[in-house]
CSV table of C-alpha atoms in Angstrom, one decimal:
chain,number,residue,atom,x,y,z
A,1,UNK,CA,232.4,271.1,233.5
A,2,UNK,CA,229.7,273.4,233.2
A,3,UNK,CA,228.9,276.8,232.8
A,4,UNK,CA,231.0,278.8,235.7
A,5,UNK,CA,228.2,280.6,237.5
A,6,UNK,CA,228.8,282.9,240.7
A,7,UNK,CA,228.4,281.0,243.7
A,8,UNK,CA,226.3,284.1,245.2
A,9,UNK,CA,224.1,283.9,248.4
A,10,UNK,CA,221.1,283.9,246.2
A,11,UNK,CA,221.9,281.1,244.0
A,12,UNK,CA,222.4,279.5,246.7
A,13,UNK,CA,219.1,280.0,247.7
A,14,UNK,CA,217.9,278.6,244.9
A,15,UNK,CA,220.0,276.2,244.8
A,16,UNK,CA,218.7,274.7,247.7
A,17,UNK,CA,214.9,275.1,247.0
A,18,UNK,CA,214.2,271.4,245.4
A,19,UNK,CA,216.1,270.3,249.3
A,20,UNK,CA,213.7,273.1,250.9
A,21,UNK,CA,210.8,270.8,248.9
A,22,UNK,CA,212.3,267.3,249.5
A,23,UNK,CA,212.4,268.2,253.0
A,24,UNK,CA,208.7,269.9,253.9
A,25,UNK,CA,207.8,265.9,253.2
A,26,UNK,CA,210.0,264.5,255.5
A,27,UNK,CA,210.0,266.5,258.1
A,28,UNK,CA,205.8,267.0,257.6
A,29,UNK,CA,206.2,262.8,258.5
A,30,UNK,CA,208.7,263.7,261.6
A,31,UNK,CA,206.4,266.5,262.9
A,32,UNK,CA,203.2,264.0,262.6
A,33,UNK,CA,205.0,261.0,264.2
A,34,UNK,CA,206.4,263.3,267.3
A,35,UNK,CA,202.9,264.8,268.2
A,36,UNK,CA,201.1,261.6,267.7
A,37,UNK,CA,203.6,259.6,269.9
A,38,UNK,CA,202.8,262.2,272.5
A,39,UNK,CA,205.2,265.4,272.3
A,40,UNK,CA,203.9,268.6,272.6
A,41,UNK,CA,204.2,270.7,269.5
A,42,UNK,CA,206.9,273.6,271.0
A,43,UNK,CA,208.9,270.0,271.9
A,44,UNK,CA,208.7,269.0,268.4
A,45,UNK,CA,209.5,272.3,267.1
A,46,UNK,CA,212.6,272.8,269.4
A,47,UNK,CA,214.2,269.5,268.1
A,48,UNK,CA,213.6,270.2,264.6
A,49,UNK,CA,215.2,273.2,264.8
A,50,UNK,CA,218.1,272.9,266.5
A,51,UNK,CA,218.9,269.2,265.3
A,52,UNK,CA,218.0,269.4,261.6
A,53,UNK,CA,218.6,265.7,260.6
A,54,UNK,CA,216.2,263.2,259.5
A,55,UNK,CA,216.9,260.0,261.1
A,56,UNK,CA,218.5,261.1,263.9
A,57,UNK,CA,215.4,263.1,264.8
A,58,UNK,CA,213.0,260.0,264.4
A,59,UNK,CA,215.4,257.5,266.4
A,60,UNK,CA,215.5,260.2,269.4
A,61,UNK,CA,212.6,261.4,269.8
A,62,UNK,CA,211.3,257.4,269.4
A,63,UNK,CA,214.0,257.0,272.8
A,64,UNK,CA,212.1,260.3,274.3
A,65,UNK,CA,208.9,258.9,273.9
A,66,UNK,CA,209.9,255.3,274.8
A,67,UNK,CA,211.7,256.6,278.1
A,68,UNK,CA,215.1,255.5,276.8
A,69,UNK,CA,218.3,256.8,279.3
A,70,UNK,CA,220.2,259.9,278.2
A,71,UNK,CA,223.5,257.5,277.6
A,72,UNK,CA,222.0,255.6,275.1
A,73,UNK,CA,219.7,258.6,273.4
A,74,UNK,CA,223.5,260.3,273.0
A,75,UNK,CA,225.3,257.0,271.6
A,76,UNK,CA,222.3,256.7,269.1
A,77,UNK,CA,222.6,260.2,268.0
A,78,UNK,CA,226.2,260.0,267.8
A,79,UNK,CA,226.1,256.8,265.9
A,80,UNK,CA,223.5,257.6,263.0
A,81,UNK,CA,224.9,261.1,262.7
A,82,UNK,CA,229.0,259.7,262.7
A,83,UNK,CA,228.3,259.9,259.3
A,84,UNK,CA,228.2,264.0,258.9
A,85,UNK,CA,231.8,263.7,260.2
A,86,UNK,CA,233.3,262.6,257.0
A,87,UNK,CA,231.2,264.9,254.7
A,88,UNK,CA,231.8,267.9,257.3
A,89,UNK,CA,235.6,266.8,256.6
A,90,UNK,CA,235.0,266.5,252.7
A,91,UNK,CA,233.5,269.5,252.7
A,92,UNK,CA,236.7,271.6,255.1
A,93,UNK,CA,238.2,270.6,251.4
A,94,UNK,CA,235.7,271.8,249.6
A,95,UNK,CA,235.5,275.4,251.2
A,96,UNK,CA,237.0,278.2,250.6
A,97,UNK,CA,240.3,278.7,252.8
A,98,UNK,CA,239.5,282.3,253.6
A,99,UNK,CA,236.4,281.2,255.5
A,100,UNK,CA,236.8,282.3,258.8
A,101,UNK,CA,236.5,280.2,262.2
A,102,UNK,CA,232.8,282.0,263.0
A,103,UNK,CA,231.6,281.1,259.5
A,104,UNK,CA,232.5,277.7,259.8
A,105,UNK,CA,231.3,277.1,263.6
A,106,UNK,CA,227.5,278.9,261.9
A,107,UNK,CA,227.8,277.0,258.8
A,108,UNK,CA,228.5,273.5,260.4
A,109,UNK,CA,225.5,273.5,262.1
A,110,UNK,CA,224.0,273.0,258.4
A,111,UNK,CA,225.7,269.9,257.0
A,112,UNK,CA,222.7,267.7,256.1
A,113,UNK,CA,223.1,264.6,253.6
A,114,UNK,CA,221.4,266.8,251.2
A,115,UNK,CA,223.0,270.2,251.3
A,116,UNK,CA,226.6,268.5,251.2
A,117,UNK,CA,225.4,266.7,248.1
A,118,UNK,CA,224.4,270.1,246.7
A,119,UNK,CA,227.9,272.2,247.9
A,120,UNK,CA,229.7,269.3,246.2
A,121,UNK,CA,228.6,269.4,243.0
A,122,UNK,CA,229.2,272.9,242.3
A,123,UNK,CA,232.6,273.6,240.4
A,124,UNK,CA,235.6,275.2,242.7
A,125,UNK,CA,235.5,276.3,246.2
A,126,UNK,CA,232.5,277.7,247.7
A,127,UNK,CA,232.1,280.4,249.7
A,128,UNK,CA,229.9,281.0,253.2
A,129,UNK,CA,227.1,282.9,251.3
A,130,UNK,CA,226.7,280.7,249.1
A,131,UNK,CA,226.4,277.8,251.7
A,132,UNK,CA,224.4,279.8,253.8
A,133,UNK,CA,221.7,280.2,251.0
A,134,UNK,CA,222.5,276.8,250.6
A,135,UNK,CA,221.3,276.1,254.4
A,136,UNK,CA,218.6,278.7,254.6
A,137,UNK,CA,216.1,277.6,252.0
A,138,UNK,CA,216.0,274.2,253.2
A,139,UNK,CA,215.8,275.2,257.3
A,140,UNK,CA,212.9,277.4,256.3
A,141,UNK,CA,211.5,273.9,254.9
A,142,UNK,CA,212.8,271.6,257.1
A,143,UNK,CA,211.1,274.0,260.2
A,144,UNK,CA,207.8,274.9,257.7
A,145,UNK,CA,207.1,270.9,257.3
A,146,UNK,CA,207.6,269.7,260.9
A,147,UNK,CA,205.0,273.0,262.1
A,148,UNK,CA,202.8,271.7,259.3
A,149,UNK,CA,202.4,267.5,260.5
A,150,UNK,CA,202.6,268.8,263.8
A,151,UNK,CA,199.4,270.6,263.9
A,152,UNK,CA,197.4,269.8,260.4
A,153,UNK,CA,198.0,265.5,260.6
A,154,UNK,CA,195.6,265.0,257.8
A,155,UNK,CA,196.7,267.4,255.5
A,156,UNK,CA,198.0,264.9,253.0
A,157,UNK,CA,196.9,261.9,252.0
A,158,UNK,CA,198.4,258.6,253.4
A,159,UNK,CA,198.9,257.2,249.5
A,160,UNK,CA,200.7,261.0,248.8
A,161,UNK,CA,203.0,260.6,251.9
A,162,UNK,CA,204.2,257.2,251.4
A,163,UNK,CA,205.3,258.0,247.4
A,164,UNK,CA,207.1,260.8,248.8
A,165,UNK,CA,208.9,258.5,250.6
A,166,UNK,CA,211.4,258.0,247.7
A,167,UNK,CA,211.7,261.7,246.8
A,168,UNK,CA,215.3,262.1,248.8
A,169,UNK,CA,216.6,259.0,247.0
A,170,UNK,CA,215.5,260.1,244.3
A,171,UNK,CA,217.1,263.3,244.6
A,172,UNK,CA,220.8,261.2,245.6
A,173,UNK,CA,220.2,259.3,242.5
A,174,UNK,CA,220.1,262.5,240.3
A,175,UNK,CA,223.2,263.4,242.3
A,176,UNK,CA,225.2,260.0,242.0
A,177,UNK,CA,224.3,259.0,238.4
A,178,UNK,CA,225.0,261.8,236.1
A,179,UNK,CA,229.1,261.6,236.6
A,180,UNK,CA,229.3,257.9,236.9
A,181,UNK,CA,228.5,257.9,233.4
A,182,UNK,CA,231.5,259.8,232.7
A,183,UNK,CA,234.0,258.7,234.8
A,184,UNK,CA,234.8,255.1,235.8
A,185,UNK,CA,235.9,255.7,239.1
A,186,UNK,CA,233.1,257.1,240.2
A,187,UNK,CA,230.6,254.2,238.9
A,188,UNK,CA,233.4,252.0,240.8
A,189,UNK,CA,233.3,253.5,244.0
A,190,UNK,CA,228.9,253.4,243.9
A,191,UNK,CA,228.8,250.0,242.7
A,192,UNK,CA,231.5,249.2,245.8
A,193,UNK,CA,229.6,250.9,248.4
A,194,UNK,CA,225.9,249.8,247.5
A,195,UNK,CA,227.2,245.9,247.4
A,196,UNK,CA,228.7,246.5,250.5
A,197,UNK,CA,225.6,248.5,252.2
A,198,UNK,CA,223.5,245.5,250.6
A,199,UNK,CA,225.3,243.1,252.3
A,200,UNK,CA,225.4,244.8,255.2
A,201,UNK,CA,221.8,245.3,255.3
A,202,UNK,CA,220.7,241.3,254.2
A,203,UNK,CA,223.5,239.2,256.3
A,204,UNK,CA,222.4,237.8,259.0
A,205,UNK,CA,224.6,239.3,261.6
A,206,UNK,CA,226.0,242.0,260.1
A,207,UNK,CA,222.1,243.4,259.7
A,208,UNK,CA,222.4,243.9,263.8
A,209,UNK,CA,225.2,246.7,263.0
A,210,UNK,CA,223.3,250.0,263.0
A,211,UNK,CA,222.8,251.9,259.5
A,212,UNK,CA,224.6,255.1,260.9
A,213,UNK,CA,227.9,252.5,260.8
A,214,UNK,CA,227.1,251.0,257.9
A,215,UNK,CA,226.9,254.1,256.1
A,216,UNK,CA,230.9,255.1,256.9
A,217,UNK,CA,232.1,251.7,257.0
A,218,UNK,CA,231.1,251.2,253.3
A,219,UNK,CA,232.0,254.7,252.7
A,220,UNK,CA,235.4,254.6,253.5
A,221,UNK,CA,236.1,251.2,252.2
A,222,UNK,CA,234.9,252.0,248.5
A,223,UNK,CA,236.4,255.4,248.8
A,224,UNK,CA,239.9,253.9,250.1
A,225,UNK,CA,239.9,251.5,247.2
A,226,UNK,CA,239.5,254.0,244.8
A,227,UNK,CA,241.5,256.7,245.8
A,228,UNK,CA,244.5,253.6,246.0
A,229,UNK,CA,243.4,252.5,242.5
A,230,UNK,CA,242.6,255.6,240.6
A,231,UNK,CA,244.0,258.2,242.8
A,232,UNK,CA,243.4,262.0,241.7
A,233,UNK,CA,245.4,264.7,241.5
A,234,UNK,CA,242.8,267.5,241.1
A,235,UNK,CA,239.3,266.6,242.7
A,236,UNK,CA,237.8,268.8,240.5
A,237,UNK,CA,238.5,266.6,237.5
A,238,UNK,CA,235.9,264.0,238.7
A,239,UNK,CA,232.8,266.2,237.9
B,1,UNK,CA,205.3,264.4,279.5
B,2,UNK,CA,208.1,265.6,281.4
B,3,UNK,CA,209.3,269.2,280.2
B,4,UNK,CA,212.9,268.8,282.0
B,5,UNK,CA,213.5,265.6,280.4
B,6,UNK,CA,212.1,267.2,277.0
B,7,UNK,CA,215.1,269.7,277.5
B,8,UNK,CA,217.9,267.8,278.3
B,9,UNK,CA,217.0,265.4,275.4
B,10,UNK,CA,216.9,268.1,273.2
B,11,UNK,CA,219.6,269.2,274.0
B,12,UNK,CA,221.7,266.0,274.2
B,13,UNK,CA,220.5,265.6,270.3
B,14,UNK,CA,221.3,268.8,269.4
B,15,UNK,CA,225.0,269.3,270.9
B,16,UNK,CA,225.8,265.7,269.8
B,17,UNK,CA,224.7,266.0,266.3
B,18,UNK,CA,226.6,269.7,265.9
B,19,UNK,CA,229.9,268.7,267.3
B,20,UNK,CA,230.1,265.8,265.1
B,21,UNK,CA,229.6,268.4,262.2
B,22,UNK,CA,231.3,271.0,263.3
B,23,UNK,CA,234.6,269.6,264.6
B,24,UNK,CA,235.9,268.4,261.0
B,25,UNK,CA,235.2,272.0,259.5
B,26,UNK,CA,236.4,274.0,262.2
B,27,UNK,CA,239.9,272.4,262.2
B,28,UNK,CA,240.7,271.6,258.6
B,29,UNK,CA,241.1,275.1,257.4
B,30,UNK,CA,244.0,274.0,255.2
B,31,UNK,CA,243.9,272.1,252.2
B,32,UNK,CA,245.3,268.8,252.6
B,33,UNK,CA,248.1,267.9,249.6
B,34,UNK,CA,248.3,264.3,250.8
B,35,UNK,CA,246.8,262.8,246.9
B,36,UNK,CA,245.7,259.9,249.0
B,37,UNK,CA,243.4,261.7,251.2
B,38,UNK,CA,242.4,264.1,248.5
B,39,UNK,CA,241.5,261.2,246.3
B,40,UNK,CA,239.6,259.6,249.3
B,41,UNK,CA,237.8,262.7,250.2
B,42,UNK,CA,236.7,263.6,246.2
B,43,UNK,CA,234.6,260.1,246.5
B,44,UNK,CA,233.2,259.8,249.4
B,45,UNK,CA,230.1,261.8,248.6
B,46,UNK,CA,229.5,259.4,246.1
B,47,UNK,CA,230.3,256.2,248.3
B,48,UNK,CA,228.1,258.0,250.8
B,49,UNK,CA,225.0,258.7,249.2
B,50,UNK,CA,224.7,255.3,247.5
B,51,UNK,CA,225.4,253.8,250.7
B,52,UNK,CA,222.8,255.4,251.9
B,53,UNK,CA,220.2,255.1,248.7
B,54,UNK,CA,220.6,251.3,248.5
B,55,UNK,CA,219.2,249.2,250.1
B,56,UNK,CA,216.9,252.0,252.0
B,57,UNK,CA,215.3,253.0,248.8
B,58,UNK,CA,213.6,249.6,248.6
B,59,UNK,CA,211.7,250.1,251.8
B,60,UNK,CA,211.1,253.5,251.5
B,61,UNK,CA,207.2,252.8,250.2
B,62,UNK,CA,204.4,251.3,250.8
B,63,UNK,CA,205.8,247.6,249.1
B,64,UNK,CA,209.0,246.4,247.1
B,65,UNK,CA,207.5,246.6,243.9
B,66,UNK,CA,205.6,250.1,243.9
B,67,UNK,CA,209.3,251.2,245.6
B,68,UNK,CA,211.0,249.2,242.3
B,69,UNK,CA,209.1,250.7,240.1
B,70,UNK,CA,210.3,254.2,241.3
B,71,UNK,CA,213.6,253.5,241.2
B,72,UNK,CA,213.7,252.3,237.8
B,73,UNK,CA,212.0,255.4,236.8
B,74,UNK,CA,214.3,257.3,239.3
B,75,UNK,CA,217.4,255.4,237.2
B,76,UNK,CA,215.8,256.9,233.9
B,77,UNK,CA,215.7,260.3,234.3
B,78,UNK,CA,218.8,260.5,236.7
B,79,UNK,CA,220.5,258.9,233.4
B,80,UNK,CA,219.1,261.8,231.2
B,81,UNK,CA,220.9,264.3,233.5
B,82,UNK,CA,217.2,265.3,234.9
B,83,UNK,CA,217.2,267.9,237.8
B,84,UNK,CA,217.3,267.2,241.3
B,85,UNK,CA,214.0,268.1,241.7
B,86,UNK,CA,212.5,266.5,238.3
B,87,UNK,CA,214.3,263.0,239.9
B,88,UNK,CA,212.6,263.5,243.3
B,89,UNK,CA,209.0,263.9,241.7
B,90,UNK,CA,209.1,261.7,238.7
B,91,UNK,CA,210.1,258.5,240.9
B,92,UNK,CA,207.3,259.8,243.5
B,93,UNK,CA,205.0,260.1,240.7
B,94,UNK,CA,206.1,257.1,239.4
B,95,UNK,CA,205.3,255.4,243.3
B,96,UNK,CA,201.8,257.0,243.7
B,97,UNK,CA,200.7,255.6,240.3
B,98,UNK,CA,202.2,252.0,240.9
B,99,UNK,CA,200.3,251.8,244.4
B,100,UNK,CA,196.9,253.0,242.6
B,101,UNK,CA,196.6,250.8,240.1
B,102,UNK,CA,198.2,248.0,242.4
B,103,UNK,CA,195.1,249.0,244.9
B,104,UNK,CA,193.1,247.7,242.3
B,105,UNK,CA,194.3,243.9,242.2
């Protein structure tokens, strides 16, 4: 374990800068895509900013712009994004008990792949300032980068944008690999869920199951088997 | 394009994606004791994010091997304990070189 800092609202604001910088990429590329494809920019701007997810942006605005039917732009939603469900209920664990209904229902809004990562590596409970720094700094991006490829498209160069294309995995990788060195279980339960993703994504068949599926059913199989095989008594000692 | 149907897709999206992350917080206030599902919930952001990292981060490029080549350097410094942020931009570096000098062949 490391050092126990205060888990204040400004750390985590600062905590959640290098997501704040991950994200101006990513959602630079979603604000480009949108307009291009035809959406005017206060469009693009509205669903960036009250949706704040990366592929379940691009897959529905792709159904906007290809006239897909409101069923089917919900289901797709619902299905990439099925995946926040488990690390919103990860993260109910992970909060502190005194955080009160309001905080929660304003906080939830803010569970992206990357800021769950963040919450859950820091040592005990955290608290709503601290997640709403945690939120804050990378909105700011999120919003900062899709008003940026919305109206300057050639800002950066086509060779820049597609490198940055690995930046968030990157980012899970520094997230992933540091404790599996450590701790067994944890290098288990990765090397359970990438085979199974993997398969998933290269078996004929099974690659017609959509990633947003994929994502929990190899989730919750690798995490199952682990928790059976090397169940925990204290979470914490996993870090 | 239509400025109705821009709103009630927008909104669709929107009040989809936030219930599905709000519903799990908003009713688990208590810790759960069951050491099954505390075990279960203590991995699953790891299960998650390499579900999610692999394959993907093979296609995430311009080709498979500028996309290898950043995630062996990803790998590297992600095994040194490297920031977050050093992670991200080494394997982009790492990309962005790759594709130049593979521009040249």
């Amino acid at each position: 374990m490391h050092g126990t800092e205060t888990l204040t609202f400004k750390k985590g604001l600062k905590d959640g800068l290098p997501i704040c910088l991950g994200y101006i990429s990513v959602s630079f590329t979603f604000g480009m895509m949108a307009t291009q494809g035809g959406l005017p920019l206060w469009a693009v701007m509205l669903i960036t900013m009250s949706n704040m997810t990366s592929a379940g942006q691009f897959a529905g605005t792709e159904l906007i712009l290809s006239g897909g039917l409101y069923l089917e732009l919900a289901v797709t939603t619902f299905v990439i994004n099925i995946r926040y469900m488990l690390m919103s209920l990860s993260l109910s664990q992970k909060v502190d008990s005194a955080m009160t209904s309001l905080q929660r229902l304003v906080l939830s809004f803010g569970v992206t792949d990357e800021i769950f990562a963040v919450a859950m590596k820091q040592d005990g409970s955290i608290g709503a300032r601290y997640l709403l720094g945690l939120i804050l700094t990378p909105y700011t991006g999120w919003t900062l980068g899709t008003l940026l490829g919305g109206t300057a498209t050639g800002l950066l160069p086509v060779s820049v944008r597609t490198a940055l294309g690995i930046a968030i995995y990157g980012m899970f990788l520094a997230i992933i690999i540091p404790p599996a060195k450590h701790t067994r279980p944890i290098a288990l339960v990765i090397a359970i869920s990438v085979a199974l993703s993997c398969l998933f994504r290269w078996t004929p068949l099974l690659n017609r199951i959509s990633g947003g599926w994929v994502i929990i059913l190899c989730a919750v199989a690798a995490s199952a088997y682990a928790a059976l095989r090397y169940p925990v008594d204290d979470p914490e000692v996993l870090e | 394009m239509n400025v109705q149907r821009i709103l009630i897709c927008t909104l669709i999206m929107a009040t989809v994606t936030y219930f599905i992350r709000m519903i799990p917080l908003a009713i688990f206030k208590q810790k759960i004791h069951n050491r099954f599902i505390r075990s279960f919930l203590a991995y699953v952001p790891y299960a998650v994010l390499a579900a999610m990292t692999f394959p993907e981060i093979l296609y995430s490029t311009g080709n498979l091997y500028s996309a290898v080549i950043g995630l062996a350097a990803a790998l590297i410094l992600a095994y040194q304990d490297k920031g977050l942020l050093t992670v991200a931009l080494g394997s982009t570096a790492a990309v962005f070189i790759a594709e130049q000098v593979m521009s040249f062949f």
